[in-house]
mmCIF file of C-alpha atoms in Angstrom:
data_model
loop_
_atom_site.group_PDB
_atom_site.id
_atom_site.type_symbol
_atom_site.label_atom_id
_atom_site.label_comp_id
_atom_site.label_asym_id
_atom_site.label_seq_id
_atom_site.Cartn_x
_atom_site.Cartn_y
_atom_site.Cartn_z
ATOM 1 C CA UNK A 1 1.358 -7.621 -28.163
ATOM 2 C CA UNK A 2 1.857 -8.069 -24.362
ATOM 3 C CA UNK A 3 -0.834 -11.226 -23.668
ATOM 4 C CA UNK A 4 -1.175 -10.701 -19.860
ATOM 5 C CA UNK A 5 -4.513 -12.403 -18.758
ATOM 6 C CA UNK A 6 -6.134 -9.127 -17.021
ATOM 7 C CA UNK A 7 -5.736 -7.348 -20.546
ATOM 8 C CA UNK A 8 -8.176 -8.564 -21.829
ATOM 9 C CA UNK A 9 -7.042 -7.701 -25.397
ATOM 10 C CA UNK A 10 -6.980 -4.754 -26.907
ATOM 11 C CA UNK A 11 -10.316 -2.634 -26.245
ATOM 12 C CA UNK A 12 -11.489 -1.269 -23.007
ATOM 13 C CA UNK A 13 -14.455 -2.593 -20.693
ATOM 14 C CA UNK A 14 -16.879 -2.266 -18.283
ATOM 15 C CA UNK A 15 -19.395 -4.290 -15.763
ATOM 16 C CA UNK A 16 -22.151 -5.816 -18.138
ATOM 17 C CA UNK A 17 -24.678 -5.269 -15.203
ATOM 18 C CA UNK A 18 -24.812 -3.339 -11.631
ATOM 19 C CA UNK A 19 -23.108 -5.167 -8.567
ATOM 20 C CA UNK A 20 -24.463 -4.710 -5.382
ATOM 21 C CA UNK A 21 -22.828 -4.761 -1.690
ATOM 22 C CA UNK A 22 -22.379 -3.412 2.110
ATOM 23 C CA UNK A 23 -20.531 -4.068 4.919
ATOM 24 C CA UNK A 24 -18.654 -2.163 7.631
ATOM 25 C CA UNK A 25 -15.387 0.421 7.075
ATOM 26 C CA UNK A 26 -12.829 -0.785 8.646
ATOM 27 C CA UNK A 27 -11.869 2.432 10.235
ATOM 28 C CA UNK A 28 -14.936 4.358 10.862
ATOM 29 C CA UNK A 29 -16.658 1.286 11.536
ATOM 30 C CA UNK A 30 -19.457 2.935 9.629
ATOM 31 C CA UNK A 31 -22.559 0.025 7.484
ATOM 32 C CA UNK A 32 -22.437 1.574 3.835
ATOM 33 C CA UNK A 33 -24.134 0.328 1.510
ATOM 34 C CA UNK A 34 -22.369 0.413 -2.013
ATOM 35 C CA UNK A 35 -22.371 -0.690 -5.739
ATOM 36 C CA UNK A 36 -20.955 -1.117 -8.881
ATOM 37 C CA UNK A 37 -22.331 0.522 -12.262
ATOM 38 C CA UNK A 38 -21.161 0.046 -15.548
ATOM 39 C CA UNK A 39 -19.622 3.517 -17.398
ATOM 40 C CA UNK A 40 -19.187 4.744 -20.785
ATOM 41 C CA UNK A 41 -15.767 4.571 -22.746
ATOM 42 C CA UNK A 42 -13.214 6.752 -21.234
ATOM 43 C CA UNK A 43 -15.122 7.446 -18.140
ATOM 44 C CA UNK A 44 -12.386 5.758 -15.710
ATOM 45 C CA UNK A 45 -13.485 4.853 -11.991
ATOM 46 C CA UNK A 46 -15.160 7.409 -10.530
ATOM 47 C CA UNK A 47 -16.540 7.000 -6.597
ATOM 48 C CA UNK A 48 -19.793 8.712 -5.637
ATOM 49 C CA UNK A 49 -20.998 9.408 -2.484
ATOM 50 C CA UNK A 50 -24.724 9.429 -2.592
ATOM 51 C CA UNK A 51 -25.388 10.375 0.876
ATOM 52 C CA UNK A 52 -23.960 13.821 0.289
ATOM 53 C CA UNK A 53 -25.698 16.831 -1.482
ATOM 54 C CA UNK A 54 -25.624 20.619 -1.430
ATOM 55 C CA UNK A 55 -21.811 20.103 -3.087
ATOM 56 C CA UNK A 56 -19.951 18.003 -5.583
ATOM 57 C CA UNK A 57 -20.568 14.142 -4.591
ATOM 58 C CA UNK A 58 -18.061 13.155 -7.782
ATOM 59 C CA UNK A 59 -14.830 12.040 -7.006
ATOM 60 C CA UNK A 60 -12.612 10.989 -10.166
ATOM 61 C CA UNK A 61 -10.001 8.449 -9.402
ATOM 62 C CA UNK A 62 -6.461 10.382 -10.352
ATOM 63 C CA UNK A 63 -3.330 10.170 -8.683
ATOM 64 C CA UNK A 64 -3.706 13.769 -7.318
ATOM 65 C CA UNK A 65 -7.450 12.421 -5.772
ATOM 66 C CA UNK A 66 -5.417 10.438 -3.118
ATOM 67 C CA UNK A 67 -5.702 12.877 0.010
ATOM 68 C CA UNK A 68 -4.029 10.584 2.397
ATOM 69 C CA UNK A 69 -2.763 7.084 2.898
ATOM 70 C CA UNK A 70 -2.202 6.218 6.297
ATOM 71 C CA UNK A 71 -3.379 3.139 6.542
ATOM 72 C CA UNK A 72 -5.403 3.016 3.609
ATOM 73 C CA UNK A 73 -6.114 5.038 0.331
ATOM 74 C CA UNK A 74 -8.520 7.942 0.437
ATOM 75 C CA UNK A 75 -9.226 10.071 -2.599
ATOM 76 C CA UNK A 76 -10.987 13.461 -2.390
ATOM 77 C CA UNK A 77 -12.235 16.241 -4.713
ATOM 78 C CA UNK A 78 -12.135 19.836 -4.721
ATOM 79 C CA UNK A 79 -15.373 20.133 -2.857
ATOM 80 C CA UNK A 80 -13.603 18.091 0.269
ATOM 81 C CA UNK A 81 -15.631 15.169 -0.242
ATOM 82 C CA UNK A 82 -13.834 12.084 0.585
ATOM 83 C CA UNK A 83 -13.780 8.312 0.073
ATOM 84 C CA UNK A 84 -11.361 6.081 2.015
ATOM 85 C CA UNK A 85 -9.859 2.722 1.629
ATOM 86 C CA UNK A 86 -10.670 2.215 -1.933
ATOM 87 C CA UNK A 87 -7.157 -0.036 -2.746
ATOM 88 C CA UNK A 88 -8.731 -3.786 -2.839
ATOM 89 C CA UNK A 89 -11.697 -2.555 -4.931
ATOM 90 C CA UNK A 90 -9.303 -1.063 -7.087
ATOM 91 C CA UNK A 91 -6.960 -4.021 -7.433
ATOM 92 C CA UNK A 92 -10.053 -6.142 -8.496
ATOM 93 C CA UNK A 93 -10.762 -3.363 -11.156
ATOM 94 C CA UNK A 94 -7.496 -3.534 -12.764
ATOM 95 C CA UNK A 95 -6.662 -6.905 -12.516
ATOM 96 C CA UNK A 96 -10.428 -8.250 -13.671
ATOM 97 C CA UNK A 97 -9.775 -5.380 -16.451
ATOM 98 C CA UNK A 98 -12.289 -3.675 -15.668
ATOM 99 C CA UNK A 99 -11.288 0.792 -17.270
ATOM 100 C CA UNK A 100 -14.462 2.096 -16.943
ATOM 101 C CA UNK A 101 -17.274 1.392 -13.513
ATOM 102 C CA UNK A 102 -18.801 4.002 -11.149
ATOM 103 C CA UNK A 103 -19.110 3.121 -7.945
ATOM 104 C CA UNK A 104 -21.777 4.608 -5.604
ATOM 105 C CA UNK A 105 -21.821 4.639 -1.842
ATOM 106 C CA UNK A 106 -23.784 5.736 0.695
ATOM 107 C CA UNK A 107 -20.476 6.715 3.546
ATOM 108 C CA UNK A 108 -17.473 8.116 3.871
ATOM 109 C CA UNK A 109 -15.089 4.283 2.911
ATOM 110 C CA UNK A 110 -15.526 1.375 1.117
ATOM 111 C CA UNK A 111 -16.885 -1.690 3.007
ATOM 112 C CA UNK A 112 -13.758 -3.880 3.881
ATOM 113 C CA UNK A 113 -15.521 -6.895 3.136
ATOM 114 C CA UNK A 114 -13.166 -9.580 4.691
ATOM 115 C CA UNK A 115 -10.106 -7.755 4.370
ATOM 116 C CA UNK A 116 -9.072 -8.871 0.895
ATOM 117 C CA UNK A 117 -10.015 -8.668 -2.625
ATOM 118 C CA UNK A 118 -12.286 -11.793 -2.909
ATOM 119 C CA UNK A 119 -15.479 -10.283 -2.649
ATOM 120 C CA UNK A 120 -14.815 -7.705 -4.611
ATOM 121 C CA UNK A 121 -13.898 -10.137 -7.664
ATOM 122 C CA UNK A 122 -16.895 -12.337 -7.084
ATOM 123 C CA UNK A 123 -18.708 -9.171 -7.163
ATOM 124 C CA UNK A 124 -17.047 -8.849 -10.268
ATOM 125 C CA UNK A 125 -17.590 -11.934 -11.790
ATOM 126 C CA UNK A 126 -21.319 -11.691 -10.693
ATOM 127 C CA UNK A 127 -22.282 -8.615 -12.562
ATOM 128 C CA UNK A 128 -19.655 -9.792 -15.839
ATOM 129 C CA UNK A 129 -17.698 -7.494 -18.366
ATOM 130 C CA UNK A 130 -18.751 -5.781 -21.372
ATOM 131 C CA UNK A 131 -16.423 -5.096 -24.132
ATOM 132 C CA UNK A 132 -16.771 -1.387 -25.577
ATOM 133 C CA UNK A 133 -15.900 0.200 -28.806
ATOM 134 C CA UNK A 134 -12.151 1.971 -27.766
ATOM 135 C CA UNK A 135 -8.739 1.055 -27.194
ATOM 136 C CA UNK A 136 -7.386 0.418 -24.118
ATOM 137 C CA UNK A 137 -4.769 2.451 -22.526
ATOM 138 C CA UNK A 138 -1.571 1.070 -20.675
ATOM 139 C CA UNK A 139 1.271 3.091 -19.052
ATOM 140 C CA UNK A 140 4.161 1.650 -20.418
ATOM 141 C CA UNK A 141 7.124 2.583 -18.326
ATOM 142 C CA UNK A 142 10.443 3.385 -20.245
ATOM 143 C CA UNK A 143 12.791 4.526 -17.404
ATOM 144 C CA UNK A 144 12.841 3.242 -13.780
ATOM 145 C CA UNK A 145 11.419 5.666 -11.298
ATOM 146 C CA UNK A 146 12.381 5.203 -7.511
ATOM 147 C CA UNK A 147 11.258 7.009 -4.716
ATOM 148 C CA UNK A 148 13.120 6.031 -1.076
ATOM 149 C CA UNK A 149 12.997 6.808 2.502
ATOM 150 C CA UNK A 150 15.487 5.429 4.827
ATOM 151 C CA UNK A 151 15.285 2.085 4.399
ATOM 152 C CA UNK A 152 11.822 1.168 2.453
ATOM 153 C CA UNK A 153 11.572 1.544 -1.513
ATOM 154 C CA UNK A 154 9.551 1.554 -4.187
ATOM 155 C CA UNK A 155 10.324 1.444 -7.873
ATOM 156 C CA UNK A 156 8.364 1.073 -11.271
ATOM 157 C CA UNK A 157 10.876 -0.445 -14.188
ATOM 158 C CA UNK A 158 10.814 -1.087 -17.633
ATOM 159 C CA UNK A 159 9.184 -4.982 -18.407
ATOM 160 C CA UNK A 160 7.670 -6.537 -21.401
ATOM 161 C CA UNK A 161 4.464 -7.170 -18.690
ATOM 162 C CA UNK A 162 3.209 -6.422 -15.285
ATOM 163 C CA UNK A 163 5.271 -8.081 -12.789
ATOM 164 C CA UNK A 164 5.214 -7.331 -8.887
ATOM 165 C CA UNK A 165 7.780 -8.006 -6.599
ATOM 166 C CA UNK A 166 7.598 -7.315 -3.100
ATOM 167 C CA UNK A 167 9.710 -7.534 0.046
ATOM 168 C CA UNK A 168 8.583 -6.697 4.166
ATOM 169 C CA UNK A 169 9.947 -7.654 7.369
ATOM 170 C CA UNK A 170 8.633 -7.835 10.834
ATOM 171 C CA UNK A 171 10.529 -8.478 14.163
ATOM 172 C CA UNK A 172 7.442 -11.557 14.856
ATOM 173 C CA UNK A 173 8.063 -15.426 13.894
ATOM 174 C CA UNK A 174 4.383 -15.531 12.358
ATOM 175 C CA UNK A 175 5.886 -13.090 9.461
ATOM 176 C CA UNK A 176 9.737 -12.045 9.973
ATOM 177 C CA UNK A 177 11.212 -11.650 5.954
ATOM 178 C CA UNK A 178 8.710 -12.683 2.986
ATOM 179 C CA UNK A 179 9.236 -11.883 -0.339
ATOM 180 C CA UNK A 180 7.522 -12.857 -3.444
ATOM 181 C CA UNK A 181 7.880 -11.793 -7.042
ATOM 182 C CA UNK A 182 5.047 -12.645 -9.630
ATOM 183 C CA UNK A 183 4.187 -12.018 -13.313
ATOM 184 C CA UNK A 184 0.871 -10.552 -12.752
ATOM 185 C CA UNK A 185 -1.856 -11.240 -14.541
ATOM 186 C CA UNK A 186 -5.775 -12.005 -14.074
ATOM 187 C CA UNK A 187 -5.007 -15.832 -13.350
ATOM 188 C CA UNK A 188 -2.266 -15.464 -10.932
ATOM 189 C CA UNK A 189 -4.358 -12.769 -9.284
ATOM 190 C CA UNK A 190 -7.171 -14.596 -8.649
ATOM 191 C CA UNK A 191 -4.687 -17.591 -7.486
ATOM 192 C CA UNK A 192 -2.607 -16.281 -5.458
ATOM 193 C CA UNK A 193 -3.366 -12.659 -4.286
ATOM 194 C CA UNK A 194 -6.973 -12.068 -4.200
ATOM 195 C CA UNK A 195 -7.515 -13.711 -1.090
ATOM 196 C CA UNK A 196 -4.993 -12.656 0.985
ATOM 197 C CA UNK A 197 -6.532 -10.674 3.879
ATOM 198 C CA UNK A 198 -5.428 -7.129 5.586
ATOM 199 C CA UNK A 199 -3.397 -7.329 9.087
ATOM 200 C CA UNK A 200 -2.484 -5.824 11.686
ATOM 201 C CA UNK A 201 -1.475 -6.239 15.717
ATOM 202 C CA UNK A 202 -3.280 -6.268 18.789
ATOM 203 C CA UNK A 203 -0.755 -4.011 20.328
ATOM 204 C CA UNK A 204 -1.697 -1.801 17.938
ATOM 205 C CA UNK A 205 -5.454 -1.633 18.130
ATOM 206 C CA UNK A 206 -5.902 0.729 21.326
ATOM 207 C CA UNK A 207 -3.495 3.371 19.614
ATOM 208 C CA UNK A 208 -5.741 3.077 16.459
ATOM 209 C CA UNK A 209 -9.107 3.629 17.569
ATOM 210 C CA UNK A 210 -7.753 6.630 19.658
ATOM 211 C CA UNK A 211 -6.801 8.586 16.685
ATOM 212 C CA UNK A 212 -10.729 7.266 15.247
ATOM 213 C CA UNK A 213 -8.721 4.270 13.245
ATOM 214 C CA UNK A 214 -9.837 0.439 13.242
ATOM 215 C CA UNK A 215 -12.992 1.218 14.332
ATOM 216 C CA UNK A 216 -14.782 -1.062 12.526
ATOM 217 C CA UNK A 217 -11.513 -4.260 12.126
ATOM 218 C CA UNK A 218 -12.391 -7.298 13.699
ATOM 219 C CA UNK A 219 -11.147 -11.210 13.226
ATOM 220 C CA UNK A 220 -13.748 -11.443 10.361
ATOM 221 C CA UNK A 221 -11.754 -8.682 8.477
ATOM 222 C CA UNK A 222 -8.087 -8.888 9.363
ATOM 223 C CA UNK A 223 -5.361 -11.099 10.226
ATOM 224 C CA UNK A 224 -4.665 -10.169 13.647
ATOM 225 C CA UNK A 225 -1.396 -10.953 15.242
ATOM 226 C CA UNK A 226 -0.275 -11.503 19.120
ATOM 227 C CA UNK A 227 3.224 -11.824 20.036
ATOM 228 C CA UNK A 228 4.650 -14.388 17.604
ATOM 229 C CA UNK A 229 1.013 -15.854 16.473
ATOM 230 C CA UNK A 230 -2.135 -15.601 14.875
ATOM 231 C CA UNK A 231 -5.098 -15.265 17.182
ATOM 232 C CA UNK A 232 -7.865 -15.418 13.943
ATOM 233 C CA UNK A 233 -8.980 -18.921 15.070
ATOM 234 C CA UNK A 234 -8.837 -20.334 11.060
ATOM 235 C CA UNK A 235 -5.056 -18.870 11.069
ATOM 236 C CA UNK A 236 -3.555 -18.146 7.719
ATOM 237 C CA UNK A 237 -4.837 -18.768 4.413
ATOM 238 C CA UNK A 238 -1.177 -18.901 2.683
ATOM 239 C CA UNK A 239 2.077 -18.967 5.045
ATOM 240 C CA UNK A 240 2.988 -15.916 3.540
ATOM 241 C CA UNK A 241 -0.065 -14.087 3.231
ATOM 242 C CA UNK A 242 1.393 -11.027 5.039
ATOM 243 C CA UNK A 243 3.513 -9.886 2.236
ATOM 244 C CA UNK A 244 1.087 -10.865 -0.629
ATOM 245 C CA UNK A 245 -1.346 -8.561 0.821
ATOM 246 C CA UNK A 246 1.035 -6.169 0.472
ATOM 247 C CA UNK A 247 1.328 -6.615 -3.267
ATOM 248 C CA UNK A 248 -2.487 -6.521 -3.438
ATOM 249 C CA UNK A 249 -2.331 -3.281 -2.141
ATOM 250 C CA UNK A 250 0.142 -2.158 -4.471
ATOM 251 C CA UNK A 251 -1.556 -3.590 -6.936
ATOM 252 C CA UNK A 252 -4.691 -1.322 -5.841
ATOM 253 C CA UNK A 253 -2.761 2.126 -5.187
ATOM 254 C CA UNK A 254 -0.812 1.597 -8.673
ATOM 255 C CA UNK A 255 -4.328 1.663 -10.243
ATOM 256 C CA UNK A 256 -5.262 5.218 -9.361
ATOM 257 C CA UNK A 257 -3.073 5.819 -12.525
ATOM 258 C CA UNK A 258 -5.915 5.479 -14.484
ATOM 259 C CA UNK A 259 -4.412 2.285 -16.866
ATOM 260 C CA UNK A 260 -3.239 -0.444 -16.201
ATOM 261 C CA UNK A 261 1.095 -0.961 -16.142
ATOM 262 C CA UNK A 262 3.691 -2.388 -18.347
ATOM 263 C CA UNK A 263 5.670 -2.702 -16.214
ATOM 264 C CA UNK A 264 7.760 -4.107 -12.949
ATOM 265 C CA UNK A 265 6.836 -2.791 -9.680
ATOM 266 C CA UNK A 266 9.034 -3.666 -6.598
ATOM 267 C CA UNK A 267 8.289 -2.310 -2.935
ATOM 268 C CA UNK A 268 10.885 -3.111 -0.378
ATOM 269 C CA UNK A 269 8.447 -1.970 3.171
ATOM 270 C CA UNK A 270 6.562 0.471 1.226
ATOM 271 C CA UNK A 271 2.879 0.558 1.820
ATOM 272 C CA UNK A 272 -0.101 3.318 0.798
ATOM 273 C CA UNK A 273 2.385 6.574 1.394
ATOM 274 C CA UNK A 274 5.043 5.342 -0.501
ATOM 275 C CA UNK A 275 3.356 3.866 -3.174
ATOM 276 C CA UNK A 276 1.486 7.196 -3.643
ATOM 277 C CA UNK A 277 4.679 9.279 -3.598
ATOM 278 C CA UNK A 278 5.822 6.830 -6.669
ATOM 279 C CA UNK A 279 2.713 7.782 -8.515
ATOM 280 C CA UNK A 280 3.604 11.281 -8.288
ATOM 281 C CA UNK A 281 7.015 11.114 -9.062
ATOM 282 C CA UNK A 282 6.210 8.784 -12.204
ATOM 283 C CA UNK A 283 3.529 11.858 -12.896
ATOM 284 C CA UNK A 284 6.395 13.820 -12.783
ATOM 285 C CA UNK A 285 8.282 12.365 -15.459
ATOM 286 C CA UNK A 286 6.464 12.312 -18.558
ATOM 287 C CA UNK A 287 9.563 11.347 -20.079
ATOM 288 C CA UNK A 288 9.717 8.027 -18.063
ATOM 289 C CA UNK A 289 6.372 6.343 -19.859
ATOM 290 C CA UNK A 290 4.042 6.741 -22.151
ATOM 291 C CA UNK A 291 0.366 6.015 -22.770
ATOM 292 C CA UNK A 292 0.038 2.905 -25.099
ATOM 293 C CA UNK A 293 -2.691 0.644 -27.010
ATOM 294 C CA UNK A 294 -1.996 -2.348 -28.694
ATOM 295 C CA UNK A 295 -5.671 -1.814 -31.545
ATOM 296 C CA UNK A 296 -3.218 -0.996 -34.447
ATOM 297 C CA UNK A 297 -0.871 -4.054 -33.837
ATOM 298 C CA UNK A 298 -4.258 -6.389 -33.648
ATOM 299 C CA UNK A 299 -5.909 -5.102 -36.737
ATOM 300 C CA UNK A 300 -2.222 -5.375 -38.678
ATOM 301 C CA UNK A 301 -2.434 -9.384 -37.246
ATOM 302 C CA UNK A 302 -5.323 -9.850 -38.366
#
């Protein structure tokens, strides 16, 4: 059996208590109020808006729920009810393996907290995980699935775990090429990717909020860059926190799924679209994975 960290075994789980939180979206910059519920076996994530009524206020994380992704992640249901930016919540999930959690909210997109997925696994950790009675599910990929356009990429490939591997590049000193290329697991997550924070450039900003975007970004939130700097006055947390961000959002859009991957991800400048278009295609291939559990090989060890 694969012995990845954010497994946690063999058998699914949920949050042993609620977790609650608020902050700002960072693109309506709308104050919602939200929180984390345990769920029963099999339930998956499911996002409810609480603040709407006189339709469906249920929206089931699938890969067909994702409605858009410029930007961010938003998942909708049939009704037309929408949550956005849900991708560093649902990184945490996965990678604190957490299958089964509803999370209620009172807006239309997740708080962005500080622009990574810290808070979300302290949020985590706060409210603790609660074993349940079933077998967990992983997709276990068997072919290599690709999707391109022009020049960015993204791929999922056969592996023994879940590694990530990512690549981006940016015409400004502060980033230019970074690439990294991790065995994934709960450990290295929380080392290494959780706190890497959301960016973005000031040039950029004006453009934004004029088609209703960034509304709500601010230094406390993003990584902001001028020219060939940083303005945030801390700077960086990691020298190449631009392109492990990246992977966190990966990470987070892979997740919609439903289970978590065996598997190797790479994105060469891919970001929400194209790593929603992969999810699709690798929908579209049944013959390309397969759902696994690893119960039977446990109770034959034992």
């Amino acid at each position: 059996m694969a012995a990845d960290g954010f497994q946690h075994g063999a058998f699914q789980h949920t949050l042993r208590t609620p977790a609650v939180f608020a902050g700002v979206g960072v693109h309506t910059g709308a104050y919602t109020r939200a929180s984390v519920h345990p769920a029963p076996v099999d339930a998956g994530i499911v996002f409810v808006r609480t603040d709407v009524t006189g339709r469906d206020n249920r929206i089931p994380v699938t890969g067909k729920a994702v409605c858009k992704t410029q930007l961010g992640t938003v998942i909708s249901n049939a009704d037309g009810v929408t949550v956005s930016t849900i991708e560093h919540l649902m990184a945490a999930l996965v990678m604190l393996g957490i299958d089964n959690a509803v999370v209620e909210l009172d807006g239309p997109e997740m708080p962005i907290m500080d622009g990574s997925a810290e808070p979300f696994v302290r949020i985590i950790d706060r409210a603790g995980r609660r074993p349940q009675a079933a077998a967990r599910r992983f997709i276990e990929i068997r072919e290599t699935v690709e999707v391109r356009d022009g020049d960015k990429r993204a791929a999922l490939k056969p592996a023994h775990r879940f590694e990530v591997a990512f690549e981006i590049r940016f015409p400004t000193q502060v980033i230019g090429r970074q690439v990294i290329d991790m065995a994934m697991d709960e450990f290295t997550f929380r080392r290494e990717i959780a706190d890497c924070r959301t960016f973005g450039f000031v040039h950029e900003v004006e453009a934004l909020r004029a088609l209703g975007l960034a509304r709500g970004g601010s230094l406390e939130n993003a990584v902001v860059i001028e020219g060939d700097g940083v303005i945030n006055p801390e700077g960086l947390r990691r020298p190449d926190e631009f392109v492990r961000h990246k992977a966190l959002d990966a990470i987070g859009d892979l997740y919609v799924l439903g289970a978590p991957i065996l598997g190797r991800f790479e994105g060469v400048l891919a970001g929400h679209g194209l790593n929603n278009q992969l999810v699709r295609a690798l929908l579209a291939r049944p013959d390309a994975w397969r759902l696994r559990t690893f119960a039977e090989e446990i109770a034959e060890a034992v």
